[in-house]
Amino acid sequence: MPATATPTVLTCRALLLDMDGTLVNSDAVVDRVWRRWAGRHGLDGDEVMKVIHGRQGHASMALLLPDRPMEENLAENERMLAEETADTEGVVEVPGAGAFLASLAGLPHALVTSADLGLATARMTAAGLALPEVRVTAESVGASKPDPEGFLKGAAELGIDPADCVVFEDSGAGIAAGRSAGMRVVGVGPRAVVHEPDVVVPDLTGVRVEAGADGTVLLRIG
């Protein structure tokens, strides 16, 4: 299916949801923290911002500072996570996220985010959103998006075949992870468009969820 905003119905059995850029608009914080990081390392802030969305911090650092030992990336990532968790100014829900999450009550779904649990909790709380009961966070996986591990683990925890899952994502790394997991991908927001997900929506206001027959979930998009 080509990426399109045309009204579409997808049938699945579970939804796997990214957080930043998909449910929560945390761009203001991410921009502040990572541009400061870029300055400390003599890197161009605009180039750094092209890399970091969707990935765990240490994975972004490995791409941006390829000669630095991973131990240093991991240590600095811990400091960055603390900095990001403490800064929630400007964190808001992506339009429609609250109603969208409420419509998933009783249906199989999971949060699959590159944030750790502390950061995910801080940002979802700041945006006034409830954390899904099933959560795959940075502590849960050994590899960052674009590796599909997180989405595959989310499907496994829900007991749903990957082919029966639909991913909601905003970043290139996340969309690539969803595809690698064998899942269909709904791209959310302007970052998603260039990565050609199956369907693109500007936000979550145009997404409707219905319980279908035989345990299926119907997504009406557009």
JSON list of C-alpha atoms in Angstrom, two decimals:
[
{"chain": "A", "resi": 1, "resn": "MET", "atom": "CA", "xyz": [0.00, 0.00, 0.00]},
{"chain": "A", "resi": 2, "resn": "PRO", "atom": "CA", "xyz": [1.53, 3.37, -0.94]},
{"chain": "A", "resi": 3, "resn": "ALA", "atom": "CA", "xyz": [1.81, 6.02, 1.76]},
{"chain": "A", "resi": 4, "resn": "THR", "atom": "CA", "xyz": [-1.33, 8.10, 1.58]},
{"chain": "A", "resi": 5, "resn": "ALA", "atom": "CA", "xyz": [-3.67, 10.28, 3.61]},
{"chain": "A", "resi": 6, "resn": "THR", "atom": "CA", "xyz": [-6.66, 8.84, 1.69]},
{"chain": "A", "resi": 7, "resn": "PRO", "atom": "CA", "xyz": [-9.27, 7.20, 3.97]},
{"chain": "A", "resi": 8, "resn": "THR", "atom": "CA", "xyz": [-8.00, 3.72, 4.74]},
{"chain": "A", "resi": 9, "resn": "VAL", "atom": "CA", "xyz": [-9.11, 0.76, 6.85]},
{"chain": "A", "resi": 10, "resn": "LEU", "atom": "CA", "xyz": [-6.44, -1.53, 8.32]},
{"chain": "A", "resi": 11, "resn": "THR", "atom": "CA", "xyz": [-7.34, -4.78, 10.05]},
{"chain": "A", "resi": 12, "resn": "CYS", "atom": "CA", "xyz": [-4.94, -6.10, 12.68]},
{"chain": "A", "resi": 13, "resn": "ARG", "atom": "CA", "xyz": [-4.85, -7.79, 16.08]},
{"chain": "A", "resi": 14, "resn": "ALA", "atom": "CA", "xyz": [-2.54, -5.43, 18.01]},
{"chain": "A", "resi": 15, "resn": "LEU", "atom": "CA", "xyz": [-1.10, -1.93, 17.93]},
{"chain": "A", "resi": 16, "resn": "LEU", "atom": "CA", "xyz": [2.50, -1.10, 18.84]},
{"chain": "A", "resi": 17, "resn": "LEU", "atom": "CA", "xyz": [3.01, 2.57, 19.65]},
{"chain": "A", "resi": 18, "resn": "ASP", "atom": "CA", "xyz": [6.14, 4.67, 19.64]},
{"chain": "A", "resi": 19, "resn": "MET", "atom": "CA", "xyz": [6.13, 7.57, 22.12]},
{"chain": "A", "resi": 20, "resn": "ASP", "atom": "CA", "xyz": [8.17, 10.64, 21.11]},
{"chain": "A", "resi": 21, "resn": "GLY", "atom": "CA", "xyz": [6.71, 12.25, 18.02]},
{"chain": "A", "resi": 22, "resn": "THR", "atom": "CA", "xyz": [3.87, 9.72, 17.93]},
{"chain": "A", "resi": 23, "resn": "LEU", "atom": "CA", "xyz": [1.98, 10.12, 21.21]},
{"chain": "A", "resi": 24, "resn": "VAL", "atom": "CA", "xyz": [4.01, 12.91, 22.79]},
{"chain": "A", "resi": 25, "resn": "ASN", "atom": "CA", "xyz": [5.47, 16.02, 21.18]},
{"chain": "A", "resi": 26, "resn": "SER", "atom": "CA", "xyz": [8.78, 16.36, 23.02]},
{"chain": "A", "resi": 27, "resn": "ASP", "atom": "CA", "xyz": [10.61, 18.17, 20.21]},
{"chain": "A", "resi": 28, "resn": "ALA", "atom": "CA", "xyz": [11.31, 21.26, 22.32]},
{"chain": "A", "resi": 29, "resn": "VAL", "atom": "CA", "xyz": [13.18, 19.26, 24.97]},
{"chain": "A", "resi": 30, "resn": "VAL", "atom": "CA", "xyz": [14.96, 17.01, 22.49]},
{"chain": "A", "resi": 31, "resn": "ASP", "atom": "CA", "xyz": [16.12, 20.05, 20.54]},
{"chain": "A", "resi": 32, "resn": "ARG", "atom": "CA", "xyz": [17.41, 21.84, 23.65]},
{"chain": "A", "resi": 33, "resn": "VAL", "atom": "CA", "xyz": [19.26, 18.85, 25.10]},
{"chain": "A", "resi": 34, "resn": "TRP", "atom": "CA", "xyz": [20.79, 17.51, 21.92]},
{"chain": "A", "resi": 35, "resn": "ARG", "atom": "CA", "xyz": [21.88, 20.88, 20.55]},
{"chain": "A", "resi": 36, "resn": "ARG", "atom": "CA", "xyz": [23.72, 21.46, 23.83]},
{"chain": "A", "resi": 37, "resn": "TRP", "atom": "CA", "xyz": [25.30, 18.04, 23.41]},
{"chain": "A", "resi": 38, "resn": "ALA", "atom": "CA", "xyz": [26.30, 18.91, 19.84]},
{"chain": "A", "resi": 39, "resn": "GLY", "atom": "CA", "xyz": [27.93, 22.13, 21.04]},
{"chain": "A", "resi": 40, "resn": "ARG", "atom": "CA", "xyz": [29.93, 20.29, 23.69]},
{"chain": "A", "resi": 41, "resn": "HIS", "atom": "CA", "xyz": [31.31, 17.96, 21.03]},
{"chain": "A", "resi": 42, "resn": "GLY", "atom": "CA", "xyz": [31.89, 20.54, 18.30]},
{"chain": "A", "resi": 43, "resn": "LEU", "atom": "CA", "xyz": [29.22, 19.09, 16.04]},
{"chain": "A", "resi": 44, "resn": "ASP", "atom": "CA", "xyz": [26.69, 20.88, 13.85]},
{"chain": "A", "resi": 45, "resn": "GLY", "atom": "CA", "xyz": [23.37, 20.95, 15.67]},
{"chain": "A", "resi": 46, "resn": "ASP", "atom": "CA", "xyz": [21.27, 20.65, 12.52]},
{"chain": "A", "resi": 47, "resn": "GLU", "atom": "CA", "xyz": [23.17, 17.54, 11.43]},
{"chain": "A", "resi": 48, "resn": "VAL", "atom": "CA", "xyz": [22.82, 16.00, 14.88]},
{"chain": "A", "resi": 49, "resn": "MET", "atom": "CA", "xyz": [19.06, 16.53, 14.84]},
{"chain": "A", "resi": 50, "resn": "LYS", "atom": "CA", "xyz": [18.82, 14.56, 11.58]},
{"chain": "A", "resi": 51, "resn": "VAL", "atom": "CA", "xyz": [20.24, 11.48, 13.34]},
{"chain": "A", "resi": 52, "resn": "ILE", "atom": "CA", "xyz": [18.86, 11.28, 16.86]},
{"chain": "A", "resi": 53, "resn": "HIS", "atom": "CA", "xyz": [15.08, 10.82, 16.42]},
{"chain": "A", "resi": 54, "resn": "GLY", "atom": "CA", "xyz": [13.87, 7.31, 17.18]},
{"chain": "A", "resi": 55, "resn": "ARG", "atom": "CA", "xyz": [17.16, 5.92, 18.44]},
{"chain": "A", "resi": 56, "resn": "GLN", "atom": "CA", "xyz": [18.46, 5.34, 21.93]},
{"chain": "A", "resi": 57, "resn": "GLY", "atom": "CA", "xyz": [20.94, 8.05, 22.87]},
{"chain": "A", "resi": 58, "resn": "HIS", "atom": "CA", "xyz": [24.00, 5.81, 22.90]},
{"chain": "A", "resi": 59, "resn": "ALA", "atom": "CA", "xyz": [23.13, 4.51, 19.42]},
{"chain": "A", "resi": 60, "resn": "SER", "atom": "CA", "xyz": [22.95, 8.10, 18.11]},
{"chain": "A", "resi": 61, "resn": "MET", "atom": "CA", "xyz": [26.27, 8.88, 19.75]},
{"chain": "A", "resi": 62, "resn": "ALA", "atom": "CA", "xyz": [27.85, 5.84, 18.11]},
{"chain": "A", "resi": 63, "resn": "LEU", "atom": "CA", "xyz": [26.83, 7.18, 14.70]},
{"chain": "A", "resi": 64, "resn": "LEU", "atom": "CA", "xyz": [27.88, 10.75, 15.43]},
{"chain": "A", "resi": 65, "resn": "LEU", "atom": "CA", "xyz": [31.15, 9.93, 17.25]},
{"chain": "A", "resi": 66, "resn": "PRO", "atom": "CA", "xyz": [32.19, 6.69, 15.50]},
{"chain": "A", "resi": 67, "resn": "ASP", "atom": "CA", "xyz": [35.69, 6.61, 17.00]},
{"chain": "A", "resi": 68, "resn": "ARG", "atom": "CA", "xyz": [34.57, 6.94, 20.61]},
{"chain": "A", "resi": 69, "resn": "PRO", "atom": "CA", "xyz": [34.45, 3.81, 22.80]},
{"chain": "A", "resi": 70, "resn": "MET", "atom": "CA", "xyz": [30.93, 2.52, 23.43]},
{"chain": "A", "resi": 71, "resn": "GLU", "atom": "CA", "xyz": [31.56, 2.62, 27.18]},
{"chain": "A", "resi": 72, "resn": "GLU", "atom": "CA", "xyz": [31.81, 6.41, 26.96]},
{"chain": "A", "resi": 73, "resn": "ASN", "atom": "CA", "xyz": [28.61, 6.59, 24.92]},
{"chain": "A", "resi": 74, "resn": "LEU", "atom": "CA", "xyz": [26.75, 4.49, 27.46]},
{"chain": "A", "resi": 75, "resn": "ALA", "atom": "CA", "xyz": [28.00, 6.60, 30.37]},
{"chain": "A", "resi": 76, "resn": "GLU", "atom": "CA", "xyz": [27.10, 9.87, 28.67]},
{"chain": "A", "resi": 77, "resn": "ASN", "atom": "CA", "xyz": [23.73, 8.46, 27.65]},
{"chain": "A", "resi": 78, "resn": "GLU", "atom": "CA", "xyz": [22.89, 7.94, 31.33]},
{"chain": "A", "resi": 79, "resn": "ARG", "atom": "CA", "xyz": [23.62, 11.62, 32.00]},
{"chain": "A", "resi": 80, "resn": "MET", "atom": "CA", "xyz": [21.58, 12.67, 28.97]},
{"chain": "A", "resi": 81, "resn": "LEU", "atom": "CA", "xyz": [18.62, 10.56, 30.09]},
{"chain": "A", "resi": 82, "resn": "ALA", "atom": "CA", "xyz": [18.69, 12.26, 33.49]},
{"chain": "A", "resi": 83, "resn": "GLU", "atom": "CA", "xyz": [18.83, 15.66, 31.80]},
{"chain": "A", "resi": 84, "resn": "GLU", "atom": "CA", "xyz": [15.92, 14.85, 29.48]},
{"chain": "A", "resi": 85, "resn": "THR", "atom": "CA", "xyz": [13.83, 13.33, 32.27]},
{"chain": "A", "resi": 86, "resn": "ALA", "atom": "CA", "xyz": [14.19, 16.47, 34.40]},
{"chain": "A", "resi": 87, "resn": "ASP", "atom": "CA", "xyz": [13.17, 18.78, 31.53]},
{"chain": "A", "resi": 88, "resn": "THR", "atom": "CA", "xyz": [9.51, 18.52, 30.58]},
{"chain": "A", "resi": 89, "resn": "GLU", "atom": "CA", "xyz": [8.94, 22.15, 29.57]},
{"chain": "A", "resi": 90, "resn": "GLY", "atom": "CA", "xyz": [6.99, 22.21, 26.32]},
{"chain": "A", "resi": 91, "resn": "VAL", "atom": "CA", "xyz": [6.10, 18.50, 26.39]},
{"chain": "A", "resi": 92, "resn": "VAL", "atom": "CA", "xyz": [2.52, 18.09, 25.13]},
{"chain": "A", "resi": 93, "resn": "GLU", "atom": "CA", "xyz": [0.40, 15.36, 23.60]},
{"chain": "A", "resi": 94, "resn": "VAL", "atom": "CA", "xyz": [0.33, 14.89, 19.86]},
{"chain": "A", "resi": 95, "resn": "PRO", "atom": "CA", "xyz": [-3.18, 16.09, 18.88]},
{"chain": "A", "resi": 96, "resn": "GLY", "atom": "CA", "xyz": [-5.67, 13.29, 19.38]},
{"chain": "A", "resi": 97, "resn": "ALA", "atom": "CA", "xyz": [-3.33, 11.08, 21.43]},
{"chain": "A", "resi": 98, "resn": "GLY", "atom": "CA", "xyz": [-5.45, 11.07, 24.58]},
{"chain": "A", "resi": 99, "resn": "ALA", "atom": "CA", "xyz": [-8.63, 10.05, 22.80]},
{"chain": "A", "resi": 100, "resn": "PHE", "atom": "CA", "xyz": [-6.73, 7.53, 20.71]},
{"chain": "A", "resi": 101, "resn": "LEU", "atom": "CA", "xyz": [-5.25, 5.82, 23.79]},
{"chain": "A", "resi": 102, "resn": "ALA", "atom": "CA", "xyz": [-8.63, 5.81, 25.49]},
{"chain": "A", "resi": 103, "resn": "SER", "atom": "CA", "xyz": [-10.13, 4.04, 22.48]},
{"chain": "A", "resi": 104, "resn": "LEU", "atom": "CA", "xyz": [-7.60, 1.22, 22.90]},
{"chain": "A", "resi": 105, "resn": "ALA", "atom": "CA", "xyz": [-8.92, 0.20, 26.33]},
{"chain": "A", "resi": 106, "resn": "GLY", "atom": "CA", "xyz": [-9.39, -3.56, 26.33]},
{"chain": "A", "resi": 107, "resn": "LEU", "atom": "CA", "xyz": [-7.63, -4.00, 22.99]},
{"chain": "A", "resi": 108, "resn": "PRO", "atom": "CA", "xyz": [-4.10, -5.45, 22.59]},
{"chain": "A", "resi": 109, "resn": "HIS", "atom": "CA", "xyz": [-1.57, -2.65, 22.43]},
{"chain": "A", "resi": 110, "resn": "ALA", "atom": "CA", "xyz": [1.86, -1.79, 23.78]},
{"chain": "A", "resi": 111, "resn": "LEU", "atom": "CA", "xyz": [4.25, 1.14, 24.07]},
{"chain": "A", "resi": 112, "resn": "VAL", "atom": "CA", "xyz": [7.54, 0.49, 22.26]},
{"chain": "A", "resi": 113, "resn": "THR", "atom": "CA", "xyz": [9.93, 3.37, 22.89]},
{"chain": "A", "resi": 114, "resn": "SER", "atom": "CA", "xyz": [13.65, 4.10, 22.80]},
{"chain": "A", "resi": 115, "resn": "ALA", "atom": "CA", "xyz": [13.21, 6.02, 26.08]},
{"chain": "A", "resi": 116, "resn": "ASP", "atom": "CA", "xyz": [13.87, 4.29, 29.37]},
{"chain": "A", "resi": 117, "resn": "LEU", "atom": "CA", "xyz": [10.96, 3.83, 31.77]},
{"chain": "A", "resi": 118, "resn": "GLY", "atom": "CA", "xyz": [11.81, 6.94, 33.80]},
{"chain": "A", "resi": 119, "resn": "LEU", "atom": "CA", "xyz": [11.85, 9.18, 30.74]},
{"chain": "A", "resi": 120, "resn": "ALA", "atom": "CA", "xyz": [8.73, 7.56, 29.27]},
{"chain": "A", "resi": 121, "resn": "THR", "atom": "CA", "xyz": [6.87, 8.07, 32.55]},
{"chain": "A", "resi": 122, "resn": "ALA", "atom": "CA", "xyz": [7.98, 11.71, 32.83]},
{"chain": "A", "resi": 123, "resn": "ARG", "atom": "CA", "xyz": [6.96, 12.61, 29.30]},
{"chain": "A", "resi": 124, "resn": "MET", "atom": "CA", "xyz": [3.66, 10.74, 29.23]},
{"chain": "A", "resi": 125, "resn": "THR", "atom": "CA", "xyz": [2.75, 12.31, 32.58]},
{"chain": "A", "resi": 126, "resn": "ALA", "atom": "CA", "xyz": [3.72, 15.79, 31.39]},
{"chain": "A", "resi": 127, "resn": "ALA", "atom": "CA", "xyz": [1.52, 15.31, 28.33]},
{"chain": "A", "resi": 128, "resn": "GLY", "atom": "CA", "xyz": [-1.40, 14.08, 30.46]},
{"chain": "A", "resi": 129, "resn": "LEU", "atom": "CA", "xyz": [-1.36, 10.60, 28.95]},
{"chain": "A", "resi": 130, "resn": "ALA", "atom": "CA", "xyz": [-1.63, 7.23, 30.66]},
{"chain": "A", "resi": 131, "resn": "LEU", "atom": "CA", "xyz": [1.13, 4.69, 30.10]},
{"chain": "A", "resi": 132, "resn": "PRO", "atom": "CA", "xyz": [-0.08, 1.52, 28.38]},
{"chain": "A", "resi": 133, "resn": "GLU", "atom": "CA", "xyz": [0.04, -1.54, 30.62]},
{"chain": "A", "resi": 134, "resn": "VAL", "atom": "CA", "xyz": [2.47, -3.33, 28.27]},
{"chain": "A", "resi": 135, "resn": "ARG", "atom": "CA", "xyz": [5.67, -1.35, 27.78]},
{"chain": "A", "resi": 136, "resn": "VAL", "atom": "CA", "xyz": [8.88, -2.14, 25.93]},
{"chain": "A", "resi": 137, "resn": "THR", "atom": "CA", "xyz": [11.41, 0.51, 26.96]},
{"chain": "A", "resi": 138, "resn": "ALA", "atom": "CA", "xyz": [15.16, 0.92, 26.51]},
{"chain": "A", "resi": 139, "resn": "GLU", "atom": "CA", "xyz": [15.87, -1.38, 29.47]},
{"chain": "A", "resi": 140, "resn": "SER", "atom": "CA", "xyz": [13.90, -4.18, 27.79]},
{"chain": "A", "resi": 141, "resn": "VAL", "atom": "CA", "xyz": [16.04, -4.59, 24.67]},
{"chain": "A", "resi": 142, "resn": "GLY", "atom": "CA", "xyz": [19.62, -5.15, 23.66]},
{"chain": "A", "resi": 143, "resn": "ALA", "atom": "CA", "xyz": [19.46, -3.22, 20.39]},
{"chain": "A", "resi": 144, "resn": "SER", "atom": "CA", "xyz": [18.05, 0.20, 19.51]},
{"chain": "A", "resi": 145, "resn": "LYS", "atom": "CA", "xyz": [15.71, 0.99, 16.65]},
{"chain": "A", "resi": 146, "resn": "PRO", "atom": "CA", "xyz": [16.13, 0.57, 13.64]},
{"chain": "A", "resi": 147, "resn": "ASP", "atom": "CA", "xyz": [16.68, -2.96, 14.96]},
{"chain": "A", "resi": 148, "resn": "PRO", "atom": "CA", "xyz": [13.24, -4.67, 15.13]},
{"chain": "A", "resi": 149, "resn": "GLU", "atom": "CA", "xyz": [13.85, -6.23, 18.58]},
{"chain": "A", "resi": 150, "resn": "GLY", "atom": "CA", "xyz": [11.58, -3.84, 20.45]},
{"chain": "A", "resi": 151, "resn": "PHE", "atom": "CA", "xyz": [8.60, -4.34, 18.17]},
{"chain": "A", "resi": 152, "resn": "LEU", "atom": "CA", "xyz": [9.09, -8.10, 18.05]},
{"chain": "A", "resi": 153, "resn": "LYS", "atom": "CA", "xyz": [9.24, -8.18, 21.84]},
{"chain": "A", "resi": 154, "resn": "GLY", "atom": "CA", "xyz": [6.07, -6.09, 22.07]},
{"chain": "A", "resi": 155, "resn": "ALA", "atom": "CA", "xyz": [4.25, -8.51, 19.78]},
{"chain": "A", "resi": 156, "resn": "ALA", "atom": "CA", "xyz": [5.53, -11.48, 21.78]},
{"chain": "A", "resi": 157, "resn": "GLU", "atom": "CA", "xyz": [4.41, -9.98, 25.09]},
{"chain": "A", "resi": 158, "resn": "LEU", "atom": "CA", "xyz": [0.94, -9.45, 23.64]},
{"chain": "A", "resi": 159, "resn": "GLY", "atom": "CA", "xyz": [0.93, -12.96, 22.18]},
{"chain": "A", "resi": 160, "resn": "ILE", "atom": "CA", "xyz": [0.26, -11.65, 18.66]},
{"chain": "A", "resi": 161, "resn": "ASP", "atom": "CA", "xyz": [1.98, -12.66, 15.43]},
{"chain": "A", "resi": 162, "resn": "PRO", "atom": "CA", "xyz": [4.13, -9.78, 14.09]},
{"chain": "A", "resi": 163, "resn": "ALA", "atom": "CA", "xyz": [2.29, -9.85, 10.77]},
{"chain": "A", "resi": 164, "resn": "ASP", "atom": "CA", "xyz": [-0.93, -9.07, 12.66]},
{"chain": "A", "resi": 165, "resn": "CYS", "atom": "CA", "xyz": [0.50, -5.94, 14.31]},
{"chain": "A", "resi": 166, "resn": "VAL", "atom": "CA", "xyz": [0.38, -2.33, 13.15]},
{"chain": "A", "resi": 167, "resn": "VAL", "atom": "CA", "xyz": [3.10, 0.08, 14.28]},
{"chain": "A", "resi": 168, "resn": "PHE", "atom": "CA", "xyz": [2.56, 3.81, 14.85]},
{"chain": "A", "resi": 169, "resn": "GLU", "atom": "CA", "xyz": [5.84, 5.70, 14.35]},
{"chain": "A", "resi": 170, "resn": "ASP", "atom": "CA", "xyz": [7.23, 9.09, 13.39]},
{"chain": "A", "resi": 171, "resn": "SER", "atom": "CA", "xyz": [10.96, 8.54, 12.76]},
{"chain": "A", "resi": 172, "resn": "GLY", "atom": "CA", "xyz": [12.99, 6.90, 10.04]},
{"chain": "A", "resi": 173, "resn": "ALA", "atom": "CA", "xyz": [14.65, 4.57, 12.53]},
{"chain": "A", "resi": 174, "resn": "GLY", "atom": "CA", "xyz": [11.29, 3.53, 13.97]},
{"chain": "A", "resi": 175, "resn": "ILE", "atom": "CA", "xyz": [9.64, 3.01, 10.59]},
{"chain": "A", "resi": 176, "resn": "ALA", "atom": "CA", "xyz": [12.59, 0.88, 9.48]},
{"chain": "A", "resi": 177, "resn": "ALA", "atom": "CA", "xyz": [12.30, -1.16, 12.70]},
{"chain": "A", "resi": 178, "resn": "GLY", "atom": "CA", "xyz": [8.61, -1.79, 12.12]},
{"chain": "A", "resi": 179, "resn": "ARG", "atom": "CA", "xyz": [9.19, -2.89, 8.56]},
{"chain": "A", "resi": 180, "resn": "SER", "atom": "CA", "xyz": [12.04, -5.18, 9.59]},
{"chain": "A", "resi": 181, "resn": "ALA", "atom": "CA", "xyz": [9.69, -6.77, 12.13]},
{"chain": "A", "resi": 182, "resn": "GLY", "atom": "CA", "xyz": [7.30, -7.62, 9.30]},
{"chain": "A", "resi": 183, "resn": "MET", "atom": "CA", "xyz": [4.65, -5.16, 10.45]},
{"chain": "A", "resi": 184, "resn": "ARG", "atom": "CA", "xyz": [2.61, -2.51, 8.69]},
{"chain": "A", "resi": 185, "resn": "VAL", "atom": "CA", "xyz": [3.45, 1.05, 9.71]},
{"chain": "A", "resi": 186, "resn": "VAL", "atom": "CA", "xyz": [1.29, 4.14, 10.17]},
{"chain": "A", "resi": 187, "resn": "GLY", "atom": "CA", "xyz": [3.54, 7.19, 10.00]},
{"chain": "A", "resi": 188, "resn": "VAL", "atom": "CA", "xyz": [2.61, 10.10, 12.25]},
{"chain": "A", "resi": 189, "resn": "GLY", "atom": "CA", "xyz": [3.62, 13.68, 11.48]},
{"chain": "A", "resi": 190, "resn": "PRO", "atom": "CA", "xyz": [5.95, 15.38, 9.02]},
{"chain": "A", "resi": 191, "resn": "ARG", "atom": "CA", "xyz": [9.09, 13.37, 9.87]},
{"chain": "A", "resi": 192, "resn": "ALA", "atom": "CA", "xyz": [7.37, 10.18, 8.76]},
{"chain": "A", "resi": 193, "resn": "VAL", "atom": "CA", "xyz": [6.46, 11.25, 5.24]},
{"chain": "A", "resi": 194, "resn": "VAL", "atom": "CA", "xyz": [9.88, 10.88, 3.61]},
{"chain": "A", "resi": 195, "resn": "HIS", "atom": "CA", "xyz": [10.32, 7.35, 4.99]},
{"chain": "A", "resi": 196, "resn": "GLU", "atom": "CA", "xyz": [7.28, 6.04, 3.10]},
{"chain": "A", "resi": 197, "resn": "PRO", "atom": "CA", "xyz": [5.27, 4.17, 5.73]},
{"chain": "A", "resi": 198, "resn": "ASP", "atom": "CA", "xyz": [2.17, 2.32, 4.61]},
{"chain": "A", "resi": 199, "resn": "VAL", "atom": "CA", "xyz": [-0.11, 5.18, 5.65]},
{"chain": "A", "resi": 200, "resn": "VAL", "atom": "CA", "xyz": [0.66, 8.75, 6.79]},
{"chain": "A", "resi": 201, "resn": "VAL", "atom": "CA", "xyz": [-1.41, 10.89, 9.16]},
{"chain": "A", "resi": 202, "resn": "PRO", "atom": "CA", "xyz": [-0.59, 14.42, 10.33]},
{"chain": "A", "resi": 203, "resn": "ASP", "atom": "CA", "xyz": [-1.56, 13.52, 13.92]},
{"chain": "A", "resi": 204, "resn": "LEU", "atom": "CA", "xyz": [-3.92, 11.10, 15.69]},
{"chain": "A", "resi": 205, "resn": "THR", "atom": "CA", "xyz": [-7.15, 13.08, 15.39]},
{"chain": "A", "resi": 206, "resn": "GLY", "atom": "CA", "xyz": [-8.13, 11.25, 12.21]},
{"chain": "A", "resi": 207, "resn": "VAL", "atom": "CA", "xyz": [-7.57, 7.71, 13.54]},
{"chain": "A", "resi": 208, "resn": "ARG", "atom": "CA", "xyz": [-10.58, 5.72, 14.74]},
{"chain": "A", "resi": 209, "resn": "VAL", "atom": "CA", "xyz": [-10.30, 2.32, 16.45]},
{"chain": "A", "resi": 210, "resn": "GLU", "atom": "CA", "xyz": [-13.03, -0.33, 16.52]},
{"chain": "A", "resi": 211, "resn": "ALA", "atom": "CA", "xyz": [-13.11, -3.84, 17.92]},
{"chain": "A", "resi": 212, "resn": "GLY", "atom": "CA", "xyz": [-13.80, -6.17, 15.03]},
{"chain": "A", "resi": 213, "resn": "ALA", "atom": "CA", "xyz": [-15.00, -9.75, 14.86]},
{"chain": "A", "resi": 214, "resn": "ASP", "atom": "CA", "xyz": [-12.86, -12.67, 16.02]},
{"chain": "A", "resi": 215, "resn": "GLY", "atom": "CA", "xyz": [-10.47, -10.51, 18.05]},
{"chain": "A", "resi": 216, "resn": "THR", "atom": "CA", "xyz": [-9.53, -8.23, 15.21]},
{"chain": "A", "resi": 217, "resn": "VAL", "atom": "CA", "xyz": [-9.00, -4.47, 15.49]},
{"chain": "A", "resi": 218, "resn": "LEU", "atom": "CA", "xyz": [-10.17, -2.09, 12.78]},
{"chain": "A", "resi": 219, "resn": "LEU", "atom": "CA", "xyz": [-8.24, 1.10, 12.20]},
{"chain": "A", "resi": 220, "resn": "ARG", "atom": "CA", "xyz": [-10.14, 3.73, 10.26]},
{"chain": "A", "resi": 221, "resn": "ILE", "atom": "CA", "xyz": [-7.66, 6.31, 9.09]},
{"chain": "A", "resi": 222, "resn": "GLY", "atom": "CA", "xyz": [-8.43, 9.60, 7.39]}
]
